[in-house]
Amino acid sequence: MNRIPVRVLLVEDDQVDRLACRRALAKHPDFAFGLIEAETGQQGIQLATTLHPDLILLDYHLPDVSGIEFLAELQREGGEIPVPVMMLTGSDNVGVAVEAMRRGARDYLVKDSERNYLELLPAVIERVLREQRLRSDKVAAEVKFRTLVEQIPAVTYMASLDVPGQLRYISPQIQKLGFSPEQWLADPDGLLKQVHPEDRATVQAAYAGSYQSGTPLRCEYRVVAAGGDTHWLLNEARIVRDASDVPLFLQGVLIDITEEKRTEEELRNHRQRLEDMVAMRTAQLERQTELLTSTNLNLLREIDERRHAEQALRASKASFRLLLESVGEGILGLDLQGRCTFVNDAALALLGFTSTDLLNQPLHPRIHHSRPDGTPYSAEDCPIYDAFRIGVAQHVRIETFWRKNGSPFTAEYSSHPLREGDDITGAVLVFRDVTESHAMAEQLAWQAAHDALTGLGNRQEFERRLAQVLESVHRDGVHHTLCYLDLDQFKVVNDTCGHAAGDELLRQISTLLQGRMRQRDTLARLGGDEFGMLLEHCPADLALRIALEVRDAVRDFRFNWQGRSFTLGVSIGVAPLGAGFDSAATAMSAADAACYVAKEQGRNRAHLYHAEDANLIEHRSQMLWVSRLT
């Protein structure tokens, strides 16, 4: 028997737990689990957003982020977690798992033994997948219903059986009367809102009769539109019942028959005139030959006017179709082989193709064949096919599309599967060019977090990162170290050679310091000639050794400017981040104090922070204050 393929992303840093998970999933009788493994939260987030697995197994304790932070990162893309997440937690952290479920996780498993993995994990996964299928089917049904009712030229509604006329739902077509759906839904009169006073009693009686007898409702009446005009509506509805024949609600449509009523009135008047004329002609046939001829001419003129009116109506319909064709966003239809089934003019203009180039041709090799750097996508990895491959709508995603001339552009797109019954027959892709806005957003985000002169992180970004690291110190007890660097002799260069030389010196020193950083460390310019280093997972003795290496590198550096050569030094305050620091400000103050001590001890050295350093800084500040008073 063929097993159902399921792609599972396992985000777990414990190798033993990953092995237990692989064993538990390997022999499932109904599902062929394809396991994708990640050891860190950031790696897991990247795999989740690029590979789109069917399920994520998430360990709460990860080396870089918590399970709650992982869920928040996934939600950042679209407001809701796009893939079911199941938490893996220890028996002492069940409360954490419950909190994760409030944040969007679907289920959890206590991983206190391999037996739990072997016996419970496949069953819990199967339950989560079954619930996900039910959710997807329900959402698809609701989307299909709304798409259907919002495309028909009539107003669709659902009304309560408890209060006659009180609405549960009304489609956006009600806007043609000048009202929003929210106005009608919020009004206690509901469907009776705006009914012409002369027709209200008749309408109320029709509702009461339908509710009492259970027979379909059909009545015609007038309503007053928002602008004061009177419209005729045909209201046809029936009571919807459940499988046990219990009445649930009234469902119906409101059809604007104003034109039909006007035509009907005209025809009735015209028929009456004809009858009067026939009666007169019958009595006075011989004496009214000229009158009969005149009447026939009037009839021919009216028929001609009606023909012109019908031609005008056909022209109006053609204009409406042209308006839909002229929508600003590109729209493409795809079949199950990824071939283009329809394309609008906006899409052709954005892509530079003709309709002949695209219709009945696969879209992947034409508009989405490569990544931004030019490396090719395979058709199997093409994300624009996901809507009909996995049957889930893809909302507001950013991808690189390619024009016919080979130039790329950044496209914001969404795709929705097309269904006939339970079968997916293709997808609809809606996209627009957001190259400029996307580039501007990235540039602004970079500028907000970086120093314009050196390209390093700025003080605000550094303190934000420091606050995050302090949280991990308090939560997990890991070792991190903060270093505060102040260049010695920088003022000599700046005053002697000018600010341009000072700026160039800061850029060269920044490059020198970056070369000494580990991959996970953070380097920032805090202001002037002051820098900060955040050494993660680094105990004090190792941090002091790194600080001394940095000091030696700066000491050996030679700055040349217009034929002159300068040597510099750097004083470094080293502050191990412990539980005693309750904020980024107190940690920065401690590192600054240690840096001051290093300068007081002769400059060009590194000093490890001690509690009495802060007292020394306070004493110095008091002495300066006294000296100013005297």
XYZ file of C-alpha atoms in Angstrom:
630
model
C 0.000 0.000 0.000
C 1.327 3.466 -0.917
C 1.947 5.634 2.119
C 0.983 9.313 2.146
C 4.093 11.523 1.908
C 4.432 14.103 4.706
C 7.330 16.555 5.010
C 8.214 17.224 8.655
C 10.657 19.929 9.830
C 12.274 18.903 13.179
C 13.823 21.871 15.034
C 15.750 20.209 17.904
C 19.319 20.782 19.152
C 19.488 17.498 21.118
C 20.966 14.729 18.936
C 19.443 11.962 21.095
C 15.951 13.437 20.760
C 16.374 13.778 16.987
C 17.380 10.086 16.774
C 14.332 9.085 18.840
C 12.111 11.105 16.554
C 13.540 9.485 13.426
C 12.917 6.011 14.895
C 9.353 6.911 15.841
C 8.453 8.132 12.361
C 10.315 5.582 10.253
C 7.792 2.708 10.423
C 4.440 4.502 10.375
C 2.025 2.315 8.351
C 0.086 5.164 6.690
C 2.532 8.066 6.290
C 5.951 8.253 4.630
C 7.585 10.971 6.721
C 10.317 13.013 5.021
C 12.305 14.473 7.920
C 14.102 17.844 7.589
C 16.316 18.625 10.598
C 17.499 21.944 12.061
C 19.632 22.394 15.198
C 18.918 26.116 15.794
C 15.841 28.282 15.727
C 17.145 30.595 12.994
C 18.032 27.634 10.796
C 14.550 26.224 11.399
C 12.850 29.535 10.523
C 14.842 29.724 7.270
C 13.912 26.134 6.318
C 10.259 26.703 7.241
C 9.955 29.794 5.028
C 11.823 28.287 2.047
C 10.771 24.612 2.044
C 7.172 24.990 3.316
C 6.913 21.689 5.245
C 3.587 20.063 6.098
C 4.367 20.083 9.859
C 6.961 21.526 12.271
C 8.135 19.653 15.404
C 9.571 22.406 17.619
C 11.714 22.019 20.749
C 11.055 24.851 23.196
C 14.677 25.177 24.410
C 16.927 26.094 21.463
C 20.437 27.600 21.623
C 19.477 30.898 19.954
C 15.715 31.467 20.338
C 12.873 30.087 22.416
C 9.879 28.254 20.992
C 7.700 31.346 21.646
C 10.139 33.539 19.687
C 10.162 30.959 16.884
C 6.349 31.127 16.623
C 6.412 34.929 16.632
C 8.957 34.915 13.787
C 6.708 32.671 11.680
C 3.688 34.876 12.376
C 5.599 37.914 11.169
C 5.168 36.847 7.542
C 1.366 36.904 7.311
C -0.291 37.441 10.661
C -0.972 33.751 11.164
C 1.269 30.675 11.339
C 1.120 29.148 7.834
C 2.032 25.593 8.883
C 0.895 23.512 11.879
C 3.457 23.531 14.721
C 3.707 20.830 17.397
C 5.777 21.617 20.523
C 8.252 19.171 22.074
C 8.809 19.903 25.759
C 10.001 18.293 28.946
C 7.651 17.168 31.703
C 8.618 20.221 33.767
C 7.658 22.662 31.007
C 4.066 21.691 30.168
C 2.950 25.193 31.097
C 5.305 26.563 28.440
C 3.738 24.248 25.866
C 0.269 25.505 26.782
C 1.486 29.095 26.330
C 2.885 28.107 22.918
C -0.523 26.736 21.909
C -2.076 30.079 22.825
C 0.484 31.667 20.499
C -0.488 29.453 17.536
C 0.966 25.938 18.132
C -1.510 23.143 17.380
C -0.411 20.456 19.919
C 2.489 19.338 22.098
C 4.265 16.176 23.309
C 6.164 15.651 26.552
C 9.500 14.092 25.532
C 10.402 12.473 28.838
C 11.238 9.079 27.305
C 11.871 7.347 23.964
C 8.704 5.312 24.660
C 6.703 8.560 24.421
C 8.240 9.165 20.997
C 7.572 5.633 19.706
C 4.015 5.312 21.015
C 2.608 8.845 21.094
C 4.464 10.999 18.539
C 3.001 9.390 15.349
C -0.521 9.492 16.790
C -0.275 13.165 17.821
C 1.183 14.085 14.394
C -1.638 12.220 12.660
C -4.183 14.169 14.771
C -2.536 17.510 13.958
C -2.462 16.710 10.213
C -6.113 15.620 10.283
C -7.119 18.870 12.015
C -5.054 20.862 9.467
C -6.867 19.167 6.569
C -10.223 19.969 8.157
C -9.184 23.619 8.638
C -7.950 23.871 5.045
C -11.157 22.310 3.673
C -13.281 24.689 5.753
C -11.307 27.772 4.666
C -11.443 26.669 1.009
C -15.198 26.141 1.225
C -15.693 29.577 2.783
C -13.491 31.234 0.144
C -15.318 29.414 -2.642
C -18.709 30.440 -1.221
C -17.691 34.080 -0.811
C -16.091 34.151 -4.285
C -19.279 32.723 -5.781
C -21.739 35.024 -4.007
C -19.598 38.125 -4.520
C -19.434 37.561 -8.292
C -23.143 37.188 -8.972
C -25.040 40.404 -9.835
C -27.409 40.037 -6.856
C -27.065 40.688 -3.099
C -26.737 37.438 -1.105
C -27.748 37.355 2.563
C -28.313 35.110 5.587
C -30.870 36.148 8.210
C -31.687 34.954 11.725
C -34.867 32.994 12.423
C -35.151 34.459 15.915
C -35.650 38.098 14.902
C -37.317 38.600 11.498
C -34.950 40.361 9.123
C -31.916 40.408 11.489
C -28.827 39.716 9.349
C -25.979 37.268 9.878
C -24.257 37.980 6.543
C -24.773 40.226 3.509
C -22.553 40.359 0.422
C -20.651 43.485 -0.735
C -23.080 44.066 -3.637
C -25.236 45.995 -1.126
C -22.791 48.866 -1.787
C -24.669 49.495 -5.065
C -27.416 50.989 -2.887
C -24.856 53.246 -1.191
C -24.512 51.191 2.017
C -21.617 49.137 3.385
C -22.299 45.546 4.549
C -21.285 46.633 8.070
C -24.071 49.244 8.172
C -26.734 46.643 7.426
C -25.229 44.013 9.741
C -25.105 46.465 12.648
C -28.660 47.766 12.114
C -31.220 45.909 14.292
C -33.762 46.189 11.455
C -31.445 44.158 9.198
C -33.224 43.318 5.962
C -36.077 45.676 6.841
C -33.632 48.611 6.754
C -34.649 51.275 4.224
C -37.870 49.471 3.169
C -40.292 52.026 1.731
C -42.895 52.933 4.401
C -45.757 51.954 2.088
C -44.298 48.428 1.630
C -43.033 47.687 5.172
C -46.207 45.971 6.435
C -46.333 43.739 3.338
C -42.686 42.727 3.769
C -43.099 41.965 7.483
C -46.142 39.799 6.706
C -44.159 37.907 4.029
C -41.350 37.138 6.500
C -43.783 36.046 9.204
C -45.613 33.740 6.788
C -42.395 32.115 5.593
C -41.081 31.633 9.153
C -44.358 30.073 10.338
C -45.001 27.766 7.372
C -41.426 27.043 6.347
C -42.294 27.804 2.718
C -39.878 29.754 0.467
C -40.089 33.528 0.664
C -40.734 35.567 -2.482
C -41.808 39.187 -2.488
C -41.184 42.426 -4.353
C -40.904 45.764 -2.596
C -39.244 49.168 -2.701
C -36.216 50.387 -0.710
C -34.733 53.860 -0.342
C -31.043 53.975 -1.356
C -28.460 56.083 0.496
C -28.793 58.854 -2.077
C -32.586 59.001 -1.689
C -33.462 57.108 -4.896
C -36.121 54.400 -4.778
C -35.172 50.889 -5.978
C -37.383 47.849 -6.496
C -35.990 44.583 -5.043
C -37.051 40.981 -5.637
C -36.413 39.005 -2.419
C -36.242 35.222 -2.875
C -35.175 33.053 0.067
C -35.637 29.733 1.792
C -35.035 28.325 5.258
C -31.810 26.283 5.539
C -32.013 23.207 7.778
C -29.399 20.849 9.215
C -29.233 17.080 8.721
C -31.840 16.648 11.485
C -34.254 19.012 9.718
C -33.767 21.699 12.399
C -34.177 25.222 10.948
C -30.886 27.147 11.054
C -31.299 30.416 9.173
C -32.947 32.106 6.204
C -30.764 32.341 3.081
C -31.706 34.344 0.023
C -30.877 36.893 -2.641
C -31.970 40.489 -3.287
C -32.240 41.236 -7.012
C -32.540 44.833 -8.178
C -35.545 44.812 -10.544
C -35.900 48.582 -10.814
C -35.308 48.587 -14.564
C -37.688 45.663 -15.050
C -40.340 47.464 -13.019
C -39.852 50.618 -15.018
C -40.081 48.662 -18.259
C -43.111 46.792 -16.959
C -44.819 50.080 -16.089
C -44.016 51.484 -19.491
C -45.366 48.353 -21.195
C -48.488 48.425 -19.081
C -49.102 52.060 -19.948
C -48.312 51.376 -23.563
C -50.651 48.401 -23.646
C -53.388 50.479 -22.095
C -52.865 53.143 -24.712
C -53.019 50.511 -27.443
C -56.248 49.105 -26.022
C -57.782 52.552 -25.898
C -56.677 53.215 -29.426
C -58.046 49.865 -30.668
C -61.379 50.602 -29.004
C -61.495 53.992 -30.631
C -60.408 52.602 -33.996
C -62.992 49.818 -33.802
C -65.753 52.363 -33.267
C -64.419 54.909 -35.729
C -62.364 52.775 -38.157
C -63.529 54.416 -41.300
C -63.202 57.938 -39.961
C -59.805 57.562 -38.224
C -57.550 56.089 -40.919
C -55.123 58.948 -40.548
C -55.059 58.485 -36.765
C -54.213 54.773 -37.204
C -51.338 55.631 -39.537
C -49.971 58.121 -37.046
C -50.216 55.557 -34.272
C -48.279 52.983 -36.345
C -45.542 55.528 -36.921
C -45.353 56.150 -33.178
C -45.017 52.418 -32.598
C -42.177 52.134 -35.081
C -40.383 55.040 -33.432
C -40.720 53.501 -29.982
C -39.420 50.153 -31.287
C -36.437 51.949 -32.832
C -35.750 53.732 -29.550
C -35.882 50.396 -27.714
C -33.418 48.887 -30.209
C -31.042 51.793 -29.589
C -31.415 51.274 -25.850
C -30.493 47.569 -26.229
C -27.439 48.501 -28.301
C -26.389 50.962 -25.603
C -26.773 48.215 -22.992
C -24.527 45.853 -24.978
C -21.927 48.620 -25.311
C -22.077 49.175 -21.539
C -21.394 45.482 -20.907
C -18.404 45.591 -23.275
C -17.049 48.628 -21.395
C -17.413 46.752 -18.102
C -15.408 43.807 -19.453
C -12.757 46.255 -20.683
C -12.578 47.795 -17.204
C -11.887 44.385 -15.616
C -9.233 43.725 -18.244
C -7.561 47.037 -17.401
C -6.972 46.318 -13.681
C -3.535 47.503 -12.520
C -2.313 44.206 -11.000
C -1.077 41.312 -13.109
C -3.327 38.234 -13.116
C -2.271 34.797 -14.394
C -4.138 31.493 -14.472
C -2.291 28.150 -14.232
C -3.306 24.553 -14.812
C -1.907 21.574 -12.878
C 1.140 21.422 -15.190
C 1.994 25.061 -14.454
C 0.882 26.203 -17.909
C -0.709 29.624 -18.403
C -4.473 29.410 -19.001
C -5.245 33.150 -19.015
C -3.389 36.456 -18.633
C -4.565 40.074 -18.388
C -3.039 43.150 -20.035
C -1.433 44.374 -16.793
C 0.524 41.103 -16.455
C 1.697 41.318 -20.062
C 2.864 44.904 -19.520
C 4.774 44.012 -16.321
C 6.462 40.963 -17.876
C 7.045 42.243 -21.420
C 5.445 39.179 -23.026
C 2.597 38.885 -25.511
C -0.378 36.657 -24.799
C 0.914 34.250 -27.487
C 4.218 33.960 -25.590
C 2.467 32.816 -22.387
C -0.845 31.085 -23.128
C -0.591 27.262 -22.920
C 3.114 27.603 -21.981
C 4.717 26.646 -18.617
C 5.299 29.774 -16.510
C 8.306 28.571 -14.490
C 10.917 28.744 -17.318
C 9.535 32.098 -18.471
C 8.964 34.279 -15.395
C 10.449 32.469 -12.340
C 13.350 30.368 -13.542
C 16.131 31.863 -11.352
C 16.857 33.376 -7.966
C 17.913 37.054 -7.619
C 21.604 36.085 -7.961
C 20.917 34.217 -11.219
C 21.186 30.672 -9.850
C 18.423 28.546 -11.373
C 15.302 27.195 -9.674
C 14.115 23.742 -10.562
C 10.451 23.434 -11.516
C 9.955 21.209 -8.433
C 11.114 24.041 -6.132
C 9.147 26.769 -7.912
C 7.035 28.430 -5.152
C 4.470 29.933 -7.550
C 3.200 26.361 -8.135
C 2.567 25.758 -4.395
C -1.086 26.848 -4.517
C -2.130 23.871 -6.684
C 0.570 21.488 -5.433
C -0.341 21.648 -1.736
C -3.816 23.172 -2.117
C -3.186 26.122 0.229
C -3.421 29.788 -0.729
C -0.132 31.696 -0.600
C -0.734 35.197 0.793
C 1.456 38.238 0.098
C 4.854 36.741 -0.652
C 7.918 38.372 -2.191
C 9.745 36.656 -5.077
C 11.937 37.643 -8.033
C 10.139 37.502 -11.390
C 11.896 37.803 -14.770
C 10.786 39.784 -17.782
C 11.040 38.579 -21.380
C 14.160 40.732 -21.914
C 15.947 38.929 -19.050
C 15.715 41.710 -16.460
C 14.494 40.798 -12.940
C 12.079 42.689 -10.701
C 10.793 42.213 -7.149
C 7.190 40.987 -7.215
C 4.673 40.881 -4.362
C 2.227 38.107 -5.150
C -0.491 35.887 -3.778
C -1.840 32.681 -5.272
C -5.047 30.757 -4.698
C -5.970 27.223 -5.762
C -8.885 26.728 -8.159
C -11.220 23.894 -7.194
C -13.991 21.938 -8.834
C -15.660 20.083 -6.012
C -12.864 18.443 -4.012
C -10.413 18.496 -6.933
C -7.790 21.204 -7.513
C -7.772 22.173 -11.195
C -5.158 24.938 -11.119
C -4.392 28.267 -9.482
C -4.744 32.032 -9.891
C -1.640 34.203 -9.428
C -2.019 37.958 -8.688
C 1.168 40.057 -8.586
C 2.577 43.586 -8.795
C 6.032 45.186 -9.120
C 7.313 46.369 -5.682
C 10.991 46.713 -6.641
C 11.322 50.339 -5.538
C 9.315 50.116 -2.308
C 11.067 46.853 -1.304
C 14.528 48.346 -1.871
C 13.598 51.534 0.013
C 12.295 49.548 3.009
C 15.508 47.510 3.194
C 17.640 50.660 2.942
C 15.708 52.461 5.702
C 15.901 49.415 7.976
C 19.679 49.201 7.445
C 20.206 52.924 8.071
C 18.186 52.798 11.294
C 20.483 50.132 12.754
C 23.944 51.138 11.420
C 26.503 53.894 11.779
C 26.711 55.915 8.541
C 30.501 56.469 8.759
C 31.791 52.947 9.502
C 28.905 50.688 8.458
C 28.984 49.050 11.906
C 25.908 48.675 14.094
C 24.991 51.892 15.919
C 24.501 52.390 19.643
C 20.727 51.827 19.500
C 21.102 48.490 17.687
C 23.950 47.454 20.019
C 21.897 48.158 23.156
C 18.936 46.274 21.670
C 21.154 43.228 21.078
C 22.679 43.610 24.557
C 19.198 43.553 26.128
C 18.419 40.289 24.289
C 21.653 38.709 25.498
C 20.925 39.781 29.095
C 17.572 37.978 28.889
C 19.377 34.738 27.989
C 21.751 35.309 30.950
C 18.815 35.558 33.373
C 16.891 32.736 31.725
C 19.555 30.147 30.873
C 22.586 31.186 32.936
C 24.928 31.271 29.897
C 28.167 33.273 29.837
C 28.481 36.456 27.741
C 30.895 39.399 28.009
C 30.606 43.104 27.120
C 33.681 45.144 26.101
C 33.844 48.968 25.981
C 36.661 50.340 23.751
C 38.003 53.928 23.751
C 40.779 54.823 21.277
C 43.905 56.479 22.750
C 45.548 59.284 20.726
C 42.539 59.655 18.384
C 42.160 63.320 19.369
C 45.771 63.958 18.292
C 45.019 62.733 14.749
C 41.664 64.536 14.584
C 43.054 67.866 15.863
C 46.299 67.688 13.870
C 45.023 66.504 10.504
C 41.348 67.442 10.560
C 38.016 65.622 10.661
C 38.520 63.961 7.277
C 41.583 62.171 8.645
C 39.677 61.305 11.828
C 36.828 59.817 9.795
C 39.228 57.749 7.667
C 41.013 56.541 10.816
C 37.676 55.392 12.310
C 36.840 53.500 9.097
C 40.221 51.710 9.059
C 40.017 50.883 12.780
C 36.484 49.491 12.240
C 37.793 47.183 9.501
C 40.670 46.105 11.775
C 38.318 45.314 14.680
C 35.870 43.405 12.457
C 38.694 41.106 11.430
C 39.138 40.121 15.093
C 35.484 39.249 15.744
C 34.054 35.749 15.866
C 31.070 34.998 13.663
C 28.535 35.215 16.499
C 30.009 38.392 18.104
C 28.616 41.929 17.693
C 30.745 45.025 17.015
C 29.271 48.549 17.041
C 30.383 52.161 17.032
C 28.881 53.757 20.156
C 29.856 57.328 19.298
C 32.990 59.410 18.637
C 36.010 57.103 19.034
C 34.169 54.626 21.292
C 33.241 51.071 20.235
C 31.379 48.174 21.833
C 32.016 44.429 21.504
C 29.424 41.859 22.614
C 31.078 38.441 22.932
C 28.370 35.766 23.168
C 28.931 32.421 24.897
C 32.316 33.736 26.018
C 33.538 33.484 29.672
C 35.536 36.305 31.238
C 39.012 34.718 30.833
C 38.508 34.126 27.101
C 37.000 37.601 26.674
C 40.032 39.185 28.376
C 42.338 37.249 26.042
C 40.363 38.483 23.008
C 40.474 42.049 24.350
C 44.283 41.866 24.703
C 44.577 40.572 21.130
C 42.500 43.541 19.958
C 44.700 45.901 21.993
C 47.832 44.424 20.371
C 46.322 44.717 16.886
C 45.523 48.421 17.425
C 48.959 49.038 18.957
C 50.678 47.493 15.897
C 48.472 49.426 13.443
C 49.972 52.418 11.630
C 47.728 55.164 10.265
C 49.208 57.108 7.351
C 47.811 60.459 6.256
C 49.419 62.837 3.754
C 52.927 61.612 4.429
C 52.565 61.418 8.211
C 52.326 58.213 10.254
C 50.527 57.805 13.581
C 50.390 55.049 16.209
C 47.399 54.558 18.463
C 46.309 52.638 21.485
C 43.009 51.451 22.860
C 41.711 51.182 26.426
C 39.241 48.354 26.919
C 36.803 47.735 29.750
C 35.752 44.066 30.025
C 32.472 43.374 31.907
C 31.218 39.761 32.304
C 27.431 39.794 32.011
C 25.982 38.237 35.148
C 22.653 38.192 36.914
C 23.614 41.395 38.744
C 22.992 43.474 35.626
C 19.265 44.127 35.388
C 19.376 46.255 32.233
C 21.508 47.162 29.219
C 22.185 50.577 30.806
C 23.746 49.087 33.980
C 25.881 46.705 31.896
C 27.109 49.568 29.676
C 27.891 51.643 32.756
C 29.983 48.796 34.226
C 31.971 48.309 31.002
C 32.504 52.099 30.752
C 33.787 52.143 34.346
C 36.259 49.348 33.577
C 37.415 51.259 30.472
C 37.998 54.361 32.626
C 40.117 52.319 35.045
C 42.164 51.014 32.106
C 42.871 54.613 31.060
C 43.727 55.643 34.647
C 46.195 52.743 34.893
C 48.219 54.008 31.934
C 46.013 53.572 28.803
C 46.448 50.990 26.017
C 45.373 48.096 28.232
C 42.365 45.932 29.055
C 40.805 45.907 32.516
C 38.367 43.321 33.899
C 35.447 44.968 35.703
C 35.192 44.764 39.523
C 32.449 46.181 41.711
C 34.787 48.820 43.194
C 35.365 50.270 39.681
C 31.888 51.776 39.806
C 32.759 53.404 43.174
C 35.888 54.871 41.608
C 33.844 56.425 38.792
C 31.365 57.844 41.285
C 34.208 59.301 43.404
C 35.768 60.888 40.277
C 32.423 62.458 39.327
C 32.033 63.906 42.837
C 35.582 65.365 42.757
C 34.901 66.992 39.377
C 31.709 68.497 40.758
C 33.528 69.876 43.851
C 36.324 71.291 41.672
C 33.781 73.142 39.538
C 32.212 74.683 42.683
C 35.584 75.928 43.968
